[in-house]
Amino acid sequence: MNVMNVDYSTKIPNNVNLSEDRQVLKALEGWHPGYMDWWSDMGPEGFQQSLVYLRTAYSVDPRGWAKFDYVKMPDYRWGILLAPQEENRVIPFGENFGKPAWQEVPGEHRATLRRLIVIQGDTEPASVEQQRFLGKTAPSLYDLRNLFQVNVEEGRHLWAMVYLLQKYFGRDGREEADDLLRRRSGDADSPRMLGAFNEATPDWLSFFMFTYFTDRDGKMQLHSLAQSGFDPLSRTCRFMLTEEAHHMFVGETGISRVVQRTCEAMKAAGISDPEDIAKVRALGVIDLPTIQKKLNLHYSLSLDLFGSEVSTNAANAFNAGIKGRYKETAIEDDHRLQNSTYPVLKLIDGKVKRVDEPALTALNMRLRDDYTQDCAKGLLRWNKIIALAGYDIRLELPNVAFHRQIGEFKDINATPDGLLIDDATWNRRKGEWVPSADDGDFIASLMKPVTEAGEFASWISPPKVGIDNKPGDFEYVKIDT
Ligand SMILES: [Fe+2]
Ligand SMILES: [Fe+2]
């Protein structure tokens, strides 16, 4: 079969020749009903019978891979799609640098690989669970459709990881696949594996922050796994990244549109001080200081996803050829890192300082630095909108020491500027830096659904262009059908 095109004749669309891989097909078909149960229990609340204008992958050709059409979400064709195999691909880093990439799991790396695949897999359904109530308060049909697009694709990413587990990890892989449907975001007994994926996503500003900051952590992880010497994992991640770009687009443009609307409303009302929160809120828009607080929260939660700055697990995974660096093949060095160092931010004598550590153990830190650079691009865009409106205030990424639960700074308190403070000061002032209950209540008060085609809630601007170039009044979701 041609790997570029996806076979839709089987129950599970795929480009991995499932119809001739009976055992794996059987395992996946056995897993399917549990997945559908999970989707109906934990997927988007309501709208399951609505027609949603969704894209579905029909190919893995980067020049044209998606088809748009109205689909009921439960009828979405969740499939197994791998990017085409690169001929003669070699392991691009670590002790096995230059050797042929593995088409099967090497015995000695089985446990590490399985753990990484399970952790990645666990985040995919988690985000669907976190976002499941947002449909009820969508600011427009355009946004509603984007939410559901993100949700069905995160579901597909779960399928992608489950395929790897079932095909390459035998019985324990099948058990892990079942457990991925058993854990629940925020559950006291059986939570999802990573902290940020157990947090609530209570409103649409959180959703945009999540897709901007937390999906971007996903992007960085997928990029490092796309370098993997285990070729099926590499190919899976490469195609997931194609879809993932849209999720971050939703976040970046979502925040842009919120900032835009706030600035427009302030200008129209003649407000000169953007920090006059009461006046700004009276206009039915979200004030910039509150947007900054949400940003502080989601950025710091997402930094925790990179793990400890110094990590022997990360070093081992790199040495083994399992998890590389961001854009590994574009980096000009020896790709082994045995003798190099990397500067790591550490807490020394009560101050945040840079210290050179062996580059191998500092790989989490490096990936986190790449992430921070990637995050900064959105801030440039948002700040441009604010500057163009004539306001002298900027959104900023908080210091890495701010509000951390994992790594070097987990036991201290710091302001967004990186000033270390004691517990009492933190407790007294944290409401200035992360959203307070009042902030949450205010945002919640704005979250009224808008379901008229082409209409938008008071607190967000319309997008510049439609999805699939559709006009502004396009009915992206036919709610009652
Ligand atoms: Fe994903
Ligand atoms: Fe995503």
Coordinates of C-alpha atoms and ligand atoms in Angstrom, one line a residue:
M1 CA 0.0 0.0 0.0
N2 CA 1.0 3.6 -0.5
V3 CA 1.9 5.0 2.9
M4 CA 0.9 8.5 1.8
N5 CA -2.7 7.6 1.6
V6 CA -4.8 6.4 4.4
D7 CA -6.8 3.2 4.1
Y8 CA -10.4 4.0 5.2
S9 CA -11.8 0.6 4.2
T10 CA -11.1 -1.0 7.6
K11 CA -12.8 0.0 10.8
I12 CA -9.7 1.8 12.0
P13 CA -8.3 4.0 9.3
N14 CA -4.5 3.6 8.9
N15 CA -1.5 3.8 6.7
V16 CA 0.3 0.9 8.5
N17 CA -1.2 -1.9 6.6
L18 CA -3.4 -3.1 9.5
S19 CA -5.5 -5.3 7.3
E20 CA -2.5 -7.6 7.0
D21 CA -1.4 -7.2 10.6
R22 CA -4.2 -9.4 12.1
Q23 CA -2.9 -9.6 15.6
V24 CA -2.6 -5.8 16.1
L25 CA -5.8 -5.2 14.3
K26 CA -7.5 -7.5 16.7
A27 CA -6.0 -5.8 19.7
L28 CA -7.0 -2.4 18.4
E29 CA -10.5 -3.6 17.6
G30 CA -10.7 -5.0 21.1
W31 CA -9.7 -1.6 22.5
H32 CA -12.1 0.4 20.4
P33 CA -15.3 -0.1 22.4
G34 CA -13.6 1.1 25.6
Y35 CA -12.3 4.1 23.7
M36 CA -15.9 4.9 22.5
D37 CA -17.1 4.5 26.1
W38 CA -14.4 6.8 27.3
W39 CA -15.3 9.4 24.6
S40 CA -19.0 9.4 25.6
D41 CA -18.2 9.6 29.4
M42 CA -15.3 12.0 29.3
G43 CA -15.3 13.6 25.9
P44 CA -17.1 16.9 25.2
E45 CA -20.2 17.3 27.2
G46 CA -23.2 17.6 24.8
F47 CA -22.9 18.3 21.1
Q48 CA -22.4 14.6 20.3
Q49 CA -25.2 14.7 17.7
S50 CA -24.2 18.1 16.3
L51 CA -22.6 18.3 12.9
V52 CA -19.1 19.8 13.3
Y53 CA -17.0 21.1 10.4
L54 CA -13.9 19.1 11.1
R55 CA -10.7 18.2 9.3
T56 CA -9.8 14.6 9.0
A57 CA -6.4 13.3 7.8
Y58 CA -6.7 11.4 4.5
S59 CA -3.0 11.4 3.7
V60 CA 0.3 12.1 5.5
D61 CA 1.6 14.2 2.6
P62 CA 2.6 17.5 4.2
R63 CA 1.4 19.4 1.1
G64 CA -2.2 18.2 1.5
W65 CA -3.3 15.9 4.2
A66 CA -6.7 17.1 5.5
K67 CA -10.2 17.1 4.3
F68 CA -12.9 19.3 5.8
D69 CA -16.5 18.2 6.2
Y70 CA -19.4 18.1 8.6
V71 CA -19.0 15.1 11.0
K72 CA -20.7 14.1 14.2
M73 CA -17.9 13.7 16.7
P74 CA -18.5 10.1 17.6
D75 CA -18.3 9.3 13.8
Y76 CA -14.9 10.9 13.5
R77 CA -12.5 8.4 11.9
W78 CA -9.8 8.1 14.6
G79 CA -6.9 6.4 12.8
I80 CA -3.3 5.3 12.9
L81 CA -1.1 7.6 10.8
L82 CA 2.6 7.4 10.6
A83 CA 4.8 9.8 8.5
P84 CA 6.5 8.0 5.6
Q85 CA 9.6 5.9 6.5
E86 CA 12.8 7.7 5.7
E87 CA 15.1 5.4 3.7
N88 CA 18.3 4.4 5.5
R89 CA 17.5 6.5 8.5
V90 CA 20.1 6.4 11.2
I91 CA 20.0 7.1 14.9
P92 CA 20.9 10.8 15.0
F93 CA 22.4 11.0 18.5
G94 CA 23.7 9.2 21.6
E95 CA 26.0 6.2 21.9
N96 CA 24.4 4.6 18.9
F97 CA 24.9 7.6 16.7
G98 CA 25.0 6.7 13.0
K99 CA 23.7 3.2 13.4
P100 CA 20.5 2.2 11.5
A101 CA 17.3 3.2 13.3
W102 CA 15.5 0.4 15.0
Q103 CA 12.3 -1.0 13.4
E104 CA 11.7 -3.1 16.5
V105 CA 12.1 -2.3 20.2
P106 CA 15.6 -3.2 21.4
G107 CA 15.3 -5.4 24.5
E108 CA 17.5 -3.3 26.7
H109 CA 15.5 -0.1 26.0
R110 CA 12.1 -1.6 26.3
A111 CA 11.2 -0.3 29.7
T112 CA 12.4 3.2 29.0
L113 CA 10.6 3.4 25.7
R114 CA 7.4 2.1 27.1
R115 CA 7.4 4.6 29.9
L116 CA 8.0 7.5 27.5
I117 CA 5.2 6.4 25.2
V118 CA 2.8 5.9 28.1
I119 CA 3.6 9.4 29.6
Q120 CA 3.0 11.0 26.2
G121 CA -0.1 8.9 25.6
D122 CA -1.5 9.9 29.0
T123 CA -1.5 13.6 28.2
E124 CA -3.7 13.2 25.1
P125 CA -7.0 12.0 26.7
A126 CA -6.2 14.1 29.8
S127 CA -6.6 17.4 27.9
V128 CA -9.9 16.2 26.4
E129 CA -11.1 15.5 29.9
Q130 CA -9.9 18.9 31.1
Q131 CA -11.8 20.7 28.3
R132 CA -15.0 18.7 28.3
F133 CA -17.3 21.4 29.7
L134 CA -16.1 24.3 27.6
G135 CA -18.5 23.6 24.7
K136 CA -21.3 25.0 26.8
T137 CA -19.8 28.4 27.1
A138 CA -18.1 28.8 23.7
P139 CA -17.8 32.5 22.5
S140 CA -18.7 31.5 18.9
L141 CA -19.4 28.6 16.6
Y142 CA -15.9 29.2 15.2
D143 CA -14.3 28.7 18.6
L144 CA -16.6 25.8 19.4
R145 CA -15.5 24.0 16.2
N146 CA -11.8 24.7 17.1
L147 CA -12.3 23.2 20.5
F148 CA -13.8 20.0 19.1
Q149 CA -11.1 19.8 16.4
V150 CA -8.5 19.9 19.1
N151 CA -10.4 17.3 21.1
V152 CA -10.8 14.8 18.3
E153 CA -7.2 15.1 17.4
E154 CA -6.0 14.6 21.0
G155 CA -8.2 11.4 20.8
R156 CA -6.3 10.4 17.7
H157 CA -3.0 11.0 19.4
L158 CA -4.1 8.6 22.1
W159 CA -4.8 6.1 19.3
A160 CA -1.3 6.8 17.9
M161 CA 0.4 5.9 21.2
V162 CA -1.9 2.9 21.8
Y163 CA -0.9 1.5 18.4
L164 CA 2.7 1.6 19.4
L165 CA 2.0 -0.1 22.7
Q166 CA -0.1 -2.8 21.2
K167 CA 2.1 -3.5 18.3
Y168 CA 5.5 -3.4 19.9
F169 CA 5.1 -4.1 23.6
G170 CA 3.0 -7.3 23.8
R171 CA 1.0 -8.0 26.8
D172 CA 2.2 -5.2 29.0
G173 CA 1.6 -2.8 26.1
R174 CA -2.0 -3.9 26.0
E175 CA -2.3 -3.4 29.7
E176 CA -0.9 0.1 29.5
A177 CA -3.3 0.8 26.7
D178 CA -6.2 -0.2 28.9
D179 CA -4.9 2.0 31.8
L180 CA -4.8 5.0 29.5
L181 CA -8.6 4.8 29.4
R182 CA -8.8 4.2 33.2
R183 CA -7.0 7.2 34.6
R184 CA -8.9 10.5 34.8
S185 CA -7.8 14.1 34.9
G186 CA -8.0 15.4 38.4
D187 CA -9.2 12.1 39.9
A188 CA -8.2 11.6 43.5
D189 CA -7.5 7.9 43.2
S190 CA -6.4 7.5 39.6
P191 CA -5.2 10.9 38.3
R192 CA -3.4 11.5 35.0
M193 CA 0.4 11.2 35.3
L194 CA 1.5 14.8 35.0
G195 CA 0.6 17.8 37.2
A196 CA -0.6 20.3 34.5
F197 CA -3.0 17.6 33.1
N198 CA -4.8 17.4 36.4
E199 CA -5.6 21.1 36.6
A200 CA -9.0 22.5 35.7
T201 CA -9.5 24.3 32.5
P202 CA -12.5 26.3 33.8
D203 CA -12.9 29.0 31.1
W204 CA -12.0 29.9 27.5
L205 CA -9.1 32.1 28.5
S206 CA -7.6 29.0 30.3
F207 CA -8.3 27.0 27.1
F208 CA -6.4 29.4 25.0
M209 CA -3.5 29.6 27.5
F210 CA -3.5 25.8 27.7
T211 CA -3.3 25.3 23.9
Y212 CA -0.7 28.0 23.7
F213 CA 1.6 26.9 26.6
T214 CA 0.7 23.3 27.4
D215 CA 0.2 22.0 23.9
R216 CA 3.6 23.7 23.2
D217 CA 5.2 21.5 25.8
G218 CA 3.7 18.7 23.8
K219 CA 5.3 20.1 20.7
M220 CA 8.7 20.1 22.3
Q221 CA 8.3 16.5 23.6
L222 CA 7.1 15.3 20.3
H223 CA 10.0 17.0 18.5
S224 CA 12.5 15.2 20.8
L225 CA 10.7 11.9 20.3
A226 CA 10.5 12.5 16.6
Q227 CA 14.3 12.2 16.7
S228 CA 14.1 8.8 18.3
G229 CA 16.2 5.9 17.1
F230 CA 13.0 3.8 17.5
D231 CA 11.7 4.5 14.0
P232 CA 7.9 3.8 14.5
L233 CA 7.9 6.3 17.4
S234 CA 9.7 8.9 15.3
R235 CA 7.3 8.5 12.4
T236 CA 4.2 8.7 14.7
C237 CA 5.5 11.9 16.3
R238 CA 6.3 13.5 13.1
F239 CA 2.7 13.2 11.9
M240 CA 1.3 14.2 15.3
L241 CA 3.3 17.5 15.0
T242 CA 1.4 18.3 11.8
E243 CA -1.9 18.3 13.7
E244 CA -0.4 19.8 16.8
A245 CA 0.4 23.1 15.0
H246 CA -3.3 23.9 14.8
H247 CA -3.7 23.5 18.5
M248 CA -1.1 26.1 19.2
F249 CA -2.6 28.3 16.5
V250 CA -5.9 28.2 18.4
G251 CA -4.1 29.3 21.5
E252 CA -2.0 32.0 20.0
T253 CA -4.8 33.6 18.0
G254 CA -7.3 33.1 20.8
I255 CA -5.2 35.2 23.2
S256 CA -4.5 37.7 20.4
R257 CA -8.3 38.1 19.9
V258 CA -8.9 38.5 23.6
V259 CA -6.1 41.2 23.9
Q260 CA -7.4 42.9 20.7
R261 CA -10.9 43.1 22.0
T262 CA -9.8 44.5 25.4
C263 CA -7.6 47.1 23.8
E264 CA -10.4 48.2 21.4
A265 CA -12.9 48.4 24.2
M266 CA -10.6 50.4 26.4
K267 CA -9.8 52.8 23.6
A268 CA -13.5 53.3 22.6
A269 CA -14.3 54.1 26.3
G270 CA -11.4 56.5 26.6
I271 CA -9.7 54.5 29.3
S272 CA -6.0 55.5 29.5
D273 CA -5.0 53.3 32.4
P274 CA -5.2 49.6 31.5
E275 CA -4.6 48.7 35.2
D276 CA -7.9 50.4 36.2
I277 CA -9.4 46.9 36.4
A278 CA -12.9 47.9 37.6
K279 CA -13.4 50.3 34.7
V280 CA -12.1 47.8 32.1
R281 CA -14.2 45.0 33.5
A282 CA -17.3 47.1 33.4
L283 CA -16.9 47.1 29.6
G284 CA -17.4 43.3 29.5
V285 CA -13.8 42.5 28.5
I286 CA -10.9 40.9 30.3
D287 CA -8.4 43.3 31.7
L288 CA -4.8 42.9 30.7
P289 CA -3.5 42.3 34.3
T290 CA -5.8 39.4 34.6
I291 CA -4.6 38.0 31.3
Q292 CA -1.1 38.3 32.7
K293 CA -2.1 36.3 35.7
K294 CA -3.5 33.5 33.6
L295 CA -0.4 33.5 31.6
N296 CA 1.8 33.3 34.7
L297 CA -0.2 30.3 35.9
H298 CA -0.2 28.3 32.6
Y299 CA 3.4 29.1 31.8
S300 CA 4.7 28.0 35.2
L301 CA 2.5 24.8 35.2
S302 CA 3.9 24.0 31.7
L303 CA 7.5 24.5 32.8
D304 CA 7.0 21.8 35.4
L305 CA 6.3 19.4 32.6
F306 CA 9.9 19.4 31.6
G307 CA 10.9 17.7 34.8
S308 CA 14.0 18.4 36.9
E309 CA 16.6 20.6 35.3
V310 CA 19.3 18.0 36.0
S311 CA 18.2 14.5 35.2
T312 CA 19.9 11.2 34.8
N313 CA 16.8 9.7 33.2
A314 CA 17.1 12.3 30.4
A315 CA 20.8 11.5 30.0
N316 CA 20.1 7.8 29.8
A317 CA 17.3 8.3 27.2
F318 CA 19.6 10.4 25.1
N319 CA 22.6 8.1 25.4
A320 CA 20.4 5.2 24.4
G321 CA 19.2 7.0 21.3
I322 CA 15.6 7.1 22.5
K323 CA 14.9 10.8 23.1
G324 CA 16.9 13.5 21.3
R325 CA 17.0 17.2 21.5
Y326 CA 14.7 19.8 19.8
K327 CA 15.8 19.8 16.1
E328 CA 18.6 17.4 16.9
T329 CA 19.7 16.9 13.3
A330 CA 20.0 20.7 12.7
I331 CA 22.3 21.1 15.7
E332 CA 26.0 21.3 14.8
D333 CA 27.9 19.3 17.4
D334 CA 29.0 15.7 18.0
H335 CA 25.5 14.6 19.0
R336 CA 27.0 12.5 21.8
L337 CA 27.6 15.3 24.4
Q338 CA 30.1 13.2 26.4
N339 CA 32.4 16.2 27.0
S340 CA 30.2 19.2 26.7
T341 CA 28.4 21.4 29.3
Y342 CA 25.2 23.4 29.4
P343 CA 24.3 26.3 31.7
V344 CA 21.6 25.4 34.2
L345 CA 19.7 27.8 36.4
K346 CA 20.1 26.8 40.0
L347 CA 19.4 28.1 43.4
I348 CA 22.6 29.0 45.1
D349 CA 22.9 30.9 48.4
G350 CA 19.4 32.1 48.0
K351 CA 20.0 33.5 44.5
V352 CA 19.1 32.2 41.0
K353 CA 22.4 31.6 39.2
R354 CA 23.6 29.9 36.0
V355 CA 25.9 26.9 36.6
D356 CA 27.6 24.8 33.9
E357 CA 26.4 21.1 34.2
P358 CA 27.3 18.2 32.0
A359 CA 25.2 18.7 28.9
L360 CA 23.9 15.1 29.1
T361 CA 22.2 15.5 32.4
A362 CA 21.0 19.1 31.5
L363 CA 18.9 18.0 28.6
N364 CA 15.6 18.8 30.3
M365 CA 16.9 22.3 31.0
R366 CA 17.9 22.7 27.4
L367 CA 14.5 21.6 26.1
R368 CA 12.9 24.0 28.5
D369 CA 15.0 26.8 27.2
D370 CA 14.0 26.0 23.7
Y371 CA 10.4 26.0 24.8
T372 CA 10.8 29.4 26.5
Q373 CA 12.2 30.8 23.3
D374 CA 9.3 29.4 21.3
C375 CA 6.8 30.8 23.8
A376 CA 8.3 34.3 23.5
K377 CA 7.1 34.6 19.9
G378 CA 3.4 34.8 20.9
L379 CA 4.2 37.5 23.4
L380 CA 5.8 39.6 20.7
R381 CA 2.5 39.4 18.7
W382 CA 0.3 40.2 21.7
N383 CA 2.4 43.1 22.8
K384 CA 2.3 44.5 19.3
I385 CA -1.4 44.6 19.5
I386 CA -1.2 46.4 22.8
A387 CA 1.4 48.9 21.6
L388 CA -0.6 49.6 18.4
A389 CA -3.5 50.5 20.5
G390 CA -1.3 53.0 22.3
Y391 CA -1.1 51.3 25.7
D392 CA 2.1 51.3 27.7
I393 CA 1.9 47.9 29.3
R394 CA 3.4 44.6 28.3
L395 CA 2.6 40.9 28.8
E396 CA 5.7 39.1 30.0
L397 CA 6.8 35.5 30.8
P398 CA 7.4 35.1 34.5
N399 CA 10.8 34.1 35.9
V400 CA 11.5 30.4 35.8
A401 CA 11.6 30.4 39.6
F402 CA 8.0 31.6 39.9
H403 CA 5.3 29.2 41.1
R404 CA 7.1 25.9 40.5
Q405 CA 6.3 22.5 41.8
I406 CA 9.1 20.5 40.2
G407 CA 12.8 21.0 39.9
E408 CA 15.3 23.4 41.4
F409 CA 12.8 26.0 42.6
K410 CA 10.0 23.8 44.0
D411 CA 10.7 24.6 47.6
I412 CA 11.0 28.4 47.4
N413 CA 8.7 31.2 46.5
A414 CA 9.5 33.8 43.9
T415 CA 7.8 36.8 42.4
P416 CA 7.3 36.9 38.6
D417 CA 10.4 39.0 38.5
G418 CA 12.4 36.3 40.2
L419 CA 12.8 37.9 43.5
L420 CA 12.8 35.3 46.3
I421 CA 10.2 35.9 49.0
D422 CA 9.1 34.1 52.2
D423 CA 5.9 32.0 52.6
A424 CA 4.1 34.8 54.4
T425 CA 4.8 37.3 51.6
W426 CA 3.8 34.7 49.0
N427 CA 0.5 33.9 50.7
R428 CA -0.3 37.6 51.1
R429 CA 0.5 38.6 47.6
K430 CA -0.1 35.6 45.3
G431 CA -3.4 37.0 44.2
E432 CA -1.4 39.7 42.4
W433 CA 0.3 37.1 40.3
V434 CA -1.9 34.1 39.8
P435 CA -5.7 34.3 39.2
S436 CA -7.7 34.8 42.5
A437 CA -11.1 33.4 43.1
D438 CA -12.5 36.8 42.3
D439 CA -10.7 36.8 38.9
G440 CA -12.1 33.4 38.2
D441 CA -15.6 34.6 39.1
F442 CA -15.3 37.6 36.9
I443 CA -14.1 35.5 33.9
A444 CA -16.8 33.0 34.6
S445 CA -19.4 35.7 34.5
L446 CA -18.4 36.5 30.9
M447 CA -18.6 32.9 29.7
K448 CA -22.0 33.0 28.1
P449 CA -22.4 30.8 25.0
V450 CA -22.8 32.5 21.6
T451 CA -24.3 30.1 19.1
E452 CA -25.5 32.5 16.3
A453 CA -23.3 32.0 13.2
G454 CA -20.9 34.9 12.7
E455 CA -21.5 36.3 16.2
F456 CA -18.9 36.6 19.0
A457 CA -19.0 37.1 22.7
S458 CA -18.3 40.6 24.1
W459 CA -14.8 39.7 25.3
I460 CA -13.2 38.4 22.1
S461 CA -12.6 39.7 18.6
P462 CA -13.6 37.7 15.5
P463 CA -10.7 35.8 13.8
K464 CA -9.0 37.5 10.8
V465 CA -9.7 34.5 8.6
G466 CA -12.0 31.5 8.8
I467 CA -11.1 27.9 9.0
D468 CA -10.7 26.4 5.5
N469 CA -11.2 30.0 4.3
K470 CA -14.8 30.0 5.2
P471 CA -16.6 33.3 5.4
G472 CA -17.3 35.1 8.7
D473 CA -20.9 33.9 9.1
F474 CA -20.1 30.3 8.3
E475 CA -22.0 27.8 10.5
Y476 CA -19.1 25.8 11.8
V477 CA -21.2 23.7 14.1
K478 CA -24.8 22.8 13.3
I479 CA -25.9 22.3 16.9
D480 CA -29.4 21.0 16.4
T481 CA -29.6 18.4 13.8
Ligands
FE1 FE -1.7 15.8 21.2
FE2 FE -2.5 19.2 21.2

